[in-house]
Coordinates of C-alpha atoms in Angstrom, one line a residue:
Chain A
X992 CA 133.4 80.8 104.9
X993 CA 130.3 83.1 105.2
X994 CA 130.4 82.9 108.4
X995 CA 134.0 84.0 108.8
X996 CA 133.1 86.9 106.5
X997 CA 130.1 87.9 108.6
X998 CA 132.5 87.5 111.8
X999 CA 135.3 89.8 110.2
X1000 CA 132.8 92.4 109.1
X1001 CA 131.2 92.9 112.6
X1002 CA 133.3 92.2 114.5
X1003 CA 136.8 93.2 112.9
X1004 CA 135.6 95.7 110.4
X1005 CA 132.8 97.9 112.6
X1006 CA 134.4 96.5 115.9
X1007 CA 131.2 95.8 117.7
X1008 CA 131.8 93.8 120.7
X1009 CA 130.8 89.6 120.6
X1010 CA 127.4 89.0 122.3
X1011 CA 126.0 91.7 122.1
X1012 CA 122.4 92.6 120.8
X1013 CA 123.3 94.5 117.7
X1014 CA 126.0 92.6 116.7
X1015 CA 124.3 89.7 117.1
X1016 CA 121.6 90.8 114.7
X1017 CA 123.9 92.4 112.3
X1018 CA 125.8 89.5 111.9
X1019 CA 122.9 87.7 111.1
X1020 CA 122.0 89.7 108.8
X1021 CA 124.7 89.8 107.1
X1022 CA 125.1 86.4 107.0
X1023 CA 121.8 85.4 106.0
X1024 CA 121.8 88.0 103.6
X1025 CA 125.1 86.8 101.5
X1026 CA 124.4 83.0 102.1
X1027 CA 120.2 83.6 100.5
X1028 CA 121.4 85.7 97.4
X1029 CA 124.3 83.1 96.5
X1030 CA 121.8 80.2 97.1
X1031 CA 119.0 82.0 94.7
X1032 CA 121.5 82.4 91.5
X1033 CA 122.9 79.0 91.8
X1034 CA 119.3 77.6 92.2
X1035 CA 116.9 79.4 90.1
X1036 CA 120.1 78.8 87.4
X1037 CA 119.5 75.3 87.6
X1038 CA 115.9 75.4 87.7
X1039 CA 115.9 77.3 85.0
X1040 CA 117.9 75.2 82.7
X1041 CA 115.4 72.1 83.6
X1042 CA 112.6 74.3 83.0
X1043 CA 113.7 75.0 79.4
X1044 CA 113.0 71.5 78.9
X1045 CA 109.7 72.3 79.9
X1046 CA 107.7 74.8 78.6
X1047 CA 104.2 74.6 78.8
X1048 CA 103.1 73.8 75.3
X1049 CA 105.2 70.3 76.3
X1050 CA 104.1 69.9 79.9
X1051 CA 100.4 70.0 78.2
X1052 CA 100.8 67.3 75.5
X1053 CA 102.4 64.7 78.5
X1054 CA 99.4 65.3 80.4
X1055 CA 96.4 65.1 77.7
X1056 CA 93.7 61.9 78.3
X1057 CA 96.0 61.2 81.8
X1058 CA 94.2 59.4 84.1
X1059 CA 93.3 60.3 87.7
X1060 CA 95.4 59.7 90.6
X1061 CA 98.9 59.1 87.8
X1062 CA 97.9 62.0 86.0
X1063 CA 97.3 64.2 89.5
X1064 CA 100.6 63.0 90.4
X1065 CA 102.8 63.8 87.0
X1066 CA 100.7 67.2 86.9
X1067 CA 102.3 68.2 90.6
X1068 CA 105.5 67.6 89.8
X1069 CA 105.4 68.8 86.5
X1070 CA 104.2 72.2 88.2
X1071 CA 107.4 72.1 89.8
X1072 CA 109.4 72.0 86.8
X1073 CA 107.4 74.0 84.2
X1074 CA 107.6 78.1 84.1
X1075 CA 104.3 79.5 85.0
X1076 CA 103.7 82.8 86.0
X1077 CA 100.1 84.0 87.2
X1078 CA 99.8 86.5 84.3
X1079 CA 100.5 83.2 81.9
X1080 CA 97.7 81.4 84.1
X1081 CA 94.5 81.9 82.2
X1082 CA 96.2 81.2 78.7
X1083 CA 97.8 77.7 80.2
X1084 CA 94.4 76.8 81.4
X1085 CA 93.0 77.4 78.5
X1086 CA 95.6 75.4 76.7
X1087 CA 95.3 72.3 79.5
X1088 CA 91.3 72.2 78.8
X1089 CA 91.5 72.6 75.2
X1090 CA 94.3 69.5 74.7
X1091 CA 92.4 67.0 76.9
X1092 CA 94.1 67.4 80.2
X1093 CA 91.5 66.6 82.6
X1094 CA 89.8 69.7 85.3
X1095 CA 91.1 67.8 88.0
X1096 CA 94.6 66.8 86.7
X1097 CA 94.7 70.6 85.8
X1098 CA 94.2 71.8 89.1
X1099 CA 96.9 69.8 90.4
X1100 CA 99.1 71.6 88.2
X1101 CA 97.8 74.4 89.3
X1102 CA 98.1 74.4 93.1
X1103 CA 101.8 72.9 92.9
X1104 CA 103.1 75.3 90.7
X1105 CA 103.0 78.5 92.3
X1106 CA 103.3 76.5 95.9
X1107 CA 106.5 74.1 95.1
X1108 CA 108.3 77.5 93.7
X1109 CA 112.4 78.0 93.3
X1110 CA 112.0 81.0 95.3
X1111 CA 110.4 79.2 98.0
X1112 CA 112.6 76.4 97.8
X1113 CA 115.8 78.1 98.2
X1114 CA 114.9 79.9 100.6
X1115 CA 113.5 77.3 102.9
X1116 CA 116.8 75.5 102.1
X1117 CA 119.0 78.6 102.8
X1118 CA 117.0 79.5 106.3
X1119 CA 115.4 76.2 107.9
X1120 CA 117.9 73.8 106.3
X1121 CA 117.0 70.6 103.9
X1122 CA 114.7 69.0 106.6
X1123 CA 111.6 71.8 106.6
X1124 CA 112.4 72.3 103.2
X1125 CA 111.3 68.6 102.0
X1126 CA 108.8 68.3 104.1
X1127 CA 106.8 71.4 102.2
X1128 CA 107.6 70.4 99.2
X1129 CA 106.0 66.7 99.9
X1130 CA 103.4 67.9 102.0
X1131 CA 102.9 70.8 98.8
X1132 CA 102.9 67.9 96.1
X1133 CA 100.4 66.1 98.4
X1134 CA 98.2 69.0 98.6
X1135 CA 98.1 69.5 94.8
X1136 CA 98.0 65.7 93.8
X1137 CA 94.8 65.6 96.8
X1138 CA 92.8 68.6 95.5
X1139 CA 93.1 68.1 92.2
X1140 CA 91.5 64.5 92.8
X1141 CA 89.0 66.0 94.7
X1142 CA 88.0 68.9 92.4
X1143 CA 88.0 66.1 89.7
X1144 CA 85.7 63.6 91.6
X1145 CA 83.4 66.4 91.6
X1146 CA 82.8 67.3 87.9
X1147 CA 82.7 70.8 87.9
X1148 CA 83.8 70.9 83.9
X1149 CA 80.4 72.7 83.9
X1150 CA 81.9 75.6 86.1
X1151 CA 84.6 76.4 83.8
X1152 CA 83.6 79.5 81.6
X1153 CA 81.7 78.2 77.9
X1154 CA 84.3 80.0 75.7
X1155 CA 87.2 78.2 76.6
X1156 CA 86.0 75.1 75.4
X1157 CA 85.4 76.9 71.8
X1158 CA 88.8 78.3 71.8
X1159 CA 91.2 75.9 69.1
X1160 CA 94.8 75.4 70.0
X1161 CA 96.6 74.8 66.6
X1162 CA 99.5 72.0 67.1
X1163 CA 102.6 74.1 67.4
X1164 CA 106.3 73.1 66.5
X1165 CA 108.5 74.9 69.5
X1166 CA 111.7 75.7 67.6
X1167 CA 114.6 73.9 68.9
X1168 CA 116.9 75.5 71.9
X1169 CA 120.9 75.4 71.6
X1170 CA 122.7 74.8 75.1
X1171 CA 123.8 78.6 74.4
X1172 CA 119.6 79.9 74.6
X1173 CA 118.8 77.9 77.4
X1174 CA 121.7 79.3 79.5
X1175 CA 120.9 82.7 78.6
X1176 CA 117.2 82.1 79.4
X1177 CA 118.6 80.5 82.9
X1178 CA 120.6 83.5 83.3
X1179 CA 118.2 86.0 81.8
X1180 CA 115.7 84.4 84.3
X1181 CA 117.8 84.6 87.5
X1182 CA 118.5 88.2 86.4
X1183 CA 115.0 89.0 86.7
X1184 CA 114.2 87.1 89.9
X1185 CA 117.1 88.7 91.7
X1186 CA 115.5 92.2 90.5
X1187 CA 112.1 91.2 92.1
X1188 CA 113.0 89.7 95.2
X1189 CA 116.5 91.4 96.3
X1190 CA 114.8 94.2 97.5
X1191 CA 112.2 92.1 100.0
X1192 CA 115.0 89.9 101.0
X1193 CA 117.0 92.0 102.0
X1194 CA 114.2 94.4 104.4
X1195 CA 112.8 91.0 105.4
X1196 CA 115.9 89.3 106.9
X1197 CA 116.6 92.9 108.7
X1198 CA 113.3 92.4 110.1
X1199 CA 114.1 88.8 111.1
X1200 CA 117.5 90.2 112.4
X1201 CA 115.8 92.7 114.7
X1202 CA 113.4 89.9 115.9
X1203 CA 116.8 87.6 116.3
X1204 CA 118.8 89.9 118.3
X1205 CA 115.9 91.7 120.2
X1206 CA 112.9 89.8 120.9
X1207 CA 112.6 87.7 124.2
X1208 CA 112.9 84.0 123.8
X1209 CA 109.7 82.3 123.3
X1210 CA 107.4 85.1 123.5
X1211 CA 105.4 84.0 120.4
X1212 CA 105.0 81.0 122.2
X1213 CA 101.5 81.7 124.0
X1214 CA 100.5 82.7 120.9
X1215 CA 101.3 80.7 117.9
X1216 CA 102.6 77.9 119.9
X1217 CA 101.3 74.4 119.1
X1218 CA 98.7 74.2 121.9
X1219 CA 96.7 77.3 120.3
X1220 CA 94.8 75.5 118.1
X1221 CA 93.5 78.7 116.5
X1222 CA 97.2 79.5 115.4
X1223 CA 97.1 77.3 112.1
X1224 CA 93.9 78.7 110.8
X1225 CA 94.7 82.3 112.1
X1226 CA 98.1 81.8 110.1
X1227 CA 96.0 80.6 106.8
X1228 CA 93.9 83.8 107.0
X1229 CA 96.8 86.0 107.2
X1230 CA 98.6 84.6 104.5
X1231 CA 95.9 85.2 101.6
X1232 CA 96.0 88.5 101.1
X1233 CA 99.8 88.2 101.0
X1234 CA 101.1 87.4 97.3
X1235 CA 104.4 87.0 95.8
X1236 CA 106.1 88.2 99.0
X1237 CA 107.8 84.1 99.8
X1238 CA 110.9 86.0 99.7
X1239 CA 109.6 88.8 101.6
X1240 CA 107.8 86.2 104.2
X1241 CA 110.3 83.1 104.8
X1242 CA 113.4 85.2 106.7
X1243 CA 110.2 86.8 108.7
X1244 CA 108.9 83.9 109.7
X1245 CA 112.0 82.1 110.6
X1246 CA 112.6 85.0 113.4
X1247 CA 109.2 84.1 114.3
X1248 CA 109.9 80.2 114.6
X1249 CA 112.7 80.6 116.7
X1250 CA 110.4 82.7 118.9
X1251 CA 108.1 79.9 119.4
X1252 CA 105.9 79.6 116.5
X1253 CA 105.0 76.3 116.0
X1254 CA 106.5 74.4 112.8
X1255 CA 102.8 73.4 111.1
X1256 CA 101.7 76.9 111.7
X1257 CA 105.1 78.3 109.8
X1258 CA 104.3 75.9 107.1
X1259 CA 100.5 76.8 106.7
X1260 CA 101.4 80.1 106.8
X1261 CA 103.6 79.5 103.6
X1262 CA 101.3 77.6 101.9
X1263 CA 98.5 80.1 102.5
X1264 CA 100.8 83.3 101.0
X1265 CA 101.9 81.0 97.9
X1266 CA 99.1 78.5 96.4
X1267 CA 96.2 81.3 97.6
X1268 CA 96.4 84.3 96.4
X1269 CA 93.7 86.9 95.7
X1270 CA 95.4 88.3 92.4
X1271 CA 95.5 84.6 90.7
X1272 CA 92.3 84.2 92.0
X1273 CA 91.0 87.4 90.3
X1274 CA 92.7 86.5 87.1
X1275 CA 91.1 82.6 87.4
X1276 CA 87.7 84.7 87.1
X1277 CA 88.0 85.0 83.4
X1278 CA 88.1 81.0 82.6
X1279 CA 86.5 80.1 86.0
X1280 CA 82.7 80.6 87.6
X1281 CA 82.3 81.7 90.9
X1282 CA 81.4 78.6 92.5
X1283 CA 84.2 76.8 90.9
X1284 CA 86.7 79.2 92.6
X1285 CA 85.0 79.1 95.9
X1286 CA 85.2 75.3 95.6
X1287 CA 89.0 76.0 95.4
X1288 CA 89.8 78.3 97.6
X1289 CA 87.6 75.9 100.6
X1290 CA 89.3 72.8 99.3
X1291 CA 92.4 74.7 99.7
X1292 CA 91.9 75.9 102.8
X1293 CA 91.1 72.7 104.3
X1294 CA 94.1 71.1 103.0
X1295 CA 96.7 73.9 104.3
X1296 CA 94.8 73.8 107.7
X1297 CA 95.3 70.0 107.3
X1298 CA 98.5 69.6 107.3
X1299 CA 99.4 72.7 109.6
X1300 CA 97.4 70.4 112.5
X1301 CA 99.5 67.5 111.5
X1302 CA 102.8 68.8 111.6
X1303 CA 102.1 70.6 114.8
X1304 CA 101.0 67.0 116.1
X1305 CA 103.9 65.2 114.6
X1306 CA 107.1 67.0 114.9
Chain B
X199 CA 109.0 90.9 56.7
X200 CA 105.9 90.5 59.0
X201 CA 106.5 89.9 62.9
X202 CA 104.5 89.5 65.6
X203 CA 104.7 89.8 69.1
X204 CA 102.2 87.5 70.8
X205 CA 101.0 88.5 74.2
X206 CA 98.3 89.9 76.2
X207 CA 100.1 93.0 77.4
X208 CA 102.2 91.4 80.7
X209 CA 105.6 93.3 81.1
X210 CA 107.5 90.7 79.2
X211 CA 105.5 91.0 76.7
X212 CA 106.1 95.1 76.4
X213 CA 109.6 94.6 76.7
X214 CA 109.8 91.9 73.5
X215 CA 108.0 94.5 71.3
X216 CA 110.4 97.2 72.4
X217 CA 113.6 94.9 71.7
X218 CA 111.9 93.7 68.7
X219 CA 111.7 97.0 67.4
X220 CA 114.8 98.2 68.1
X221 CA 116.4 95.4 66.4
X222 CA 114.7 96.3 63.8
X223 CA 115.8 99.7 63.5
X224 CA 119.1 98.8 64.2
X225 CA 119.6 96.5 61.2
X226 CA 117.2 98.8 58.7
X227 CA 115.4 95.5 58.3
X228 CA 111.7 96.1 56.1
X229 CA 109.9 94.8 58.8
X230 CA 106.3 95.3 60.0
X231 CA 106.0 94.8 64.1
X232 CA 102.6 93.8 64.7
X233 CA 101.4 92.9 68.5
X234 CA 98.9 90.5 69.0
X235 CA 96.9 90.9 72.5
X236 CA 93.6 88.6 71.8
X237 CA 93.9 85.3 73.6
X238 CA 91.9 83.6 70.6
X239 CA 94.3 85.2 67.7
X240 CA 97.4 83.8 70.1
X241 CA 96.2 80.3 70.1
X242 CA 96.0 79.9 66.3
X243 CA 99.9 80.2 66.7
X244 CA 99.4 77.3 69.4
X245 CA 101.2 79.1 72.3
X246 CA 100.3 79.0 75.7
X247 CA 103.3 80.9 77.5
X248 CA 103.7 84.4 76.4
X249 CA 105.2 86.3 74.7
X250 CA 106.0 84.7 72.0
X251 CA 107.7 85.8 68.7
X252 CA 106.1 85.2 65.6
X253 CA 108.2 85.7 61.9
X254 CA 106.8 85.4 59.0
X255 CA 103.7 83.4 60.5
X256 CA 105.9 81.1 62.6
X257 CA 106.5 80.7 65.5
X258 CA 110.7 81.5 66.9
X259 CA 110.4 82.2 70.8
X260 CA 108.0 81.5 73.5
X261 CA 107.8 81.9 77.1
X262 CA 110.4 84.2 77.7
X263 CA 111.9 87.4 76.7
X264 CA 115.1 86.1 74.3
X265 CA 118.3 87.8 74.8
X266 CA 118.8 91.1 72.3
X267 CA 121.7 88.8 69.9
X268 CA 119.0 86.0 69.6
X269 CA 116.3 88.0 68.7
X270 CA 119.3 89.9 65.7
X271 CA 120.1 86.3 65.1
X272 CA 116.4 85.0 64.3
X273 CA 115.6 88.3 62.7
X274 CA 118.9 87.9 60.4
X275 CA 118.1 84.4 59.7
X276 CA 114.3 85.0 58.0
X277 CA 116.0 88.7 56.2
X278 CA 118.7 86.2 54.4
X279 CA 115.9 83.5 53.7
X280 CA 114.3 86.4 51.5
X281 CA 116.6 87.4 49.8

């Protein structure tokens, strides 16, 4: 259907000639364009009206006095599921800490969170197809669930700053939702999404467009191939600095895929620009000591480069 | 009436206090609209996603910025209580 629509624009519509370079990417873009958008309302809807089931103040209470390893695991894929934004970060720490949830089984929450995210998810789905998109969303979960063990093995509840543990949480009573509030929430919600990312989207599958219809095959290939076994790292180091931008990333780095960059290195790469970012780390200051964060970010690190390696080994 | 508008100053939170506000006006409710920025002050109400909405010293909304008719709704709700 899409596709038929992208056809009759280009090739009906502007009457560019089949096969060529700038139809090619136009067509693409198009495509790509209509097919991400739909997939983000229908999605982040959804999400959104499991997530109302969720909020915080909930997710909190299931995971006080949880024990390693279960608790690691139910605090990953309750990150998936419960709204967290970084400005909400320090307060849902704080909350976490003060209700018993332990350091580690917090982290865990932590990394999945802003990793496993709708807008990731959709638009792995939309551009690599179900396959790529369950494998970072396991190998995400698995990253969370691993460094949240390890940060918890390594009892750094002394790195965390002394006046969150003074802070009191009074018990709260969330009032209840109708069906009515939690769909305008969900649609309140993908409203505000769409206002973010249409913008990014839409220059970054141009990008990935040009790259489509222009580049030569496989010139990435040397490069960020899977023999250059600096690529993964590389990959992680670029992504840091780059926040908030998965919809502004993914189409990107599809072009690039198709060009020859290897699978793990495109995965890394994602993991790097979501679960590490230097604002969430600035705003993890105020609850968190220095070493704790560096503790983080290495453990992190690791892990990404980790599972880059083994993906570029494996598939 | 006393509300509050629980949050440390994110844009969600700005934008509740506006709609607050201007429900407010709108209905000629007596209403104070107080903001509340302090992390400790917000956790005496218990929430941890902001902003929240606070009436009459409990706690109506959190997480999210609620649609302009439920914020009228929970506004009219508390005005009829006190009458």
């Amino acid at each position: 259907m899409l596709q038929w629509f992208a056809d009759r624009v280009v090739y009906s519509l502007l009457g560019l000639e089949k096969g060529t370079r700038l139809a090619g990417a136009l067509n693409f873009f198009i495509y790509d364009t209509i097919k991400i958008l739909l997939l983000l309302v229908v999605i982040i809807y959804a999400v959104s009206i499991i997530r109302s089931f969720f909020p915080p103040e909930k997710t909190k209470k299931l995971l006080s006095h949880k024990r390693e390893f279960f608790g690691n695991i139910a605090a990953a894929l309750l990150g998936v599921v419960t709204p967290f934004c970084s400005c909400s970060a320090v307060p849902v720490f704080i909350g976490f800490v003060e209700s018993g949830v332990p350091l580690g089984v917090t982290f865990s929450f932590l990394i999945s969170s802003p990793m496993v995210n709708e807008v990731a998810i959709v638009l792995l789905l939309g551009i690599f197809g179900w396959k790529i998109a369950g494998i970072y969303v396991a190998s995400g979960l698995a990253v969370a669930i691993a460094g949240g063990i390890i940060i918890g093995r390594l009892k750094l509840e002394n790195q965390v700053e002394d006046y969150v543990y003074q802070i009191k949480l009074s018990d709260v009573e969330l009032p209840d939702l109708t069906w009515k509030d939690r769909s305008d929430y969900a649609f309140g919600y993908v409203k505000d999404i769409l206002k973010k990312v249409w913008p990014y989207i839409v220059v970054a599958i141009a990008i990935g467009g040009a790259i489509h219809g222009y580049a030569p095959e496989n010139f990435l290939m040397k490069y960020a191939g899977r023999d250059n076994i600096l690529a993964v790292p590389v990959a992680v180091l670029i992504g840091v600095p780059l926040y908030s931008n998965a919809a502004g990333i993914i189409p990107i780095v599809h072009a690039l895929m198709e060009k020859g960059m290897a699978v793990g290195t495109v995965l890394a790469f994602m993991m790097a620009v979501t679960a590490l970012s230097l604002p969430e780390l600035i705003i993890l200051r105020q609850v968190l000591r220095p070493k704790l964060i560096g503790i983080f970010v290495a453990i992190m690190a690791v892990a990404i480069v980790f599972t880059g390696y083994l993906f570029n080994a494996i598939l | 009436m006393k509300i509050k508008v629980l949050g440390p100053g994110c844009a969600n939170c700005v934008n509740l206090e506006a709609l607050v506000k201007e429900v407010v006006a709108e209905l000629g409710a007596e209403a104070t609209v107080q903001k509340v920025t302090d992390f400790k002050d917000i956790a005496k109400y218990g929430i941890i996603s902001t902003p929240g909405l606070v009436i009459n010293e409990v706690v109506k909304w959190s997480g999210s910025v609620p649609s302009k008719a439920k914020v009228n709704e929970l506004i009219t709700t508390e005005l009829a209580k006190g009458e």
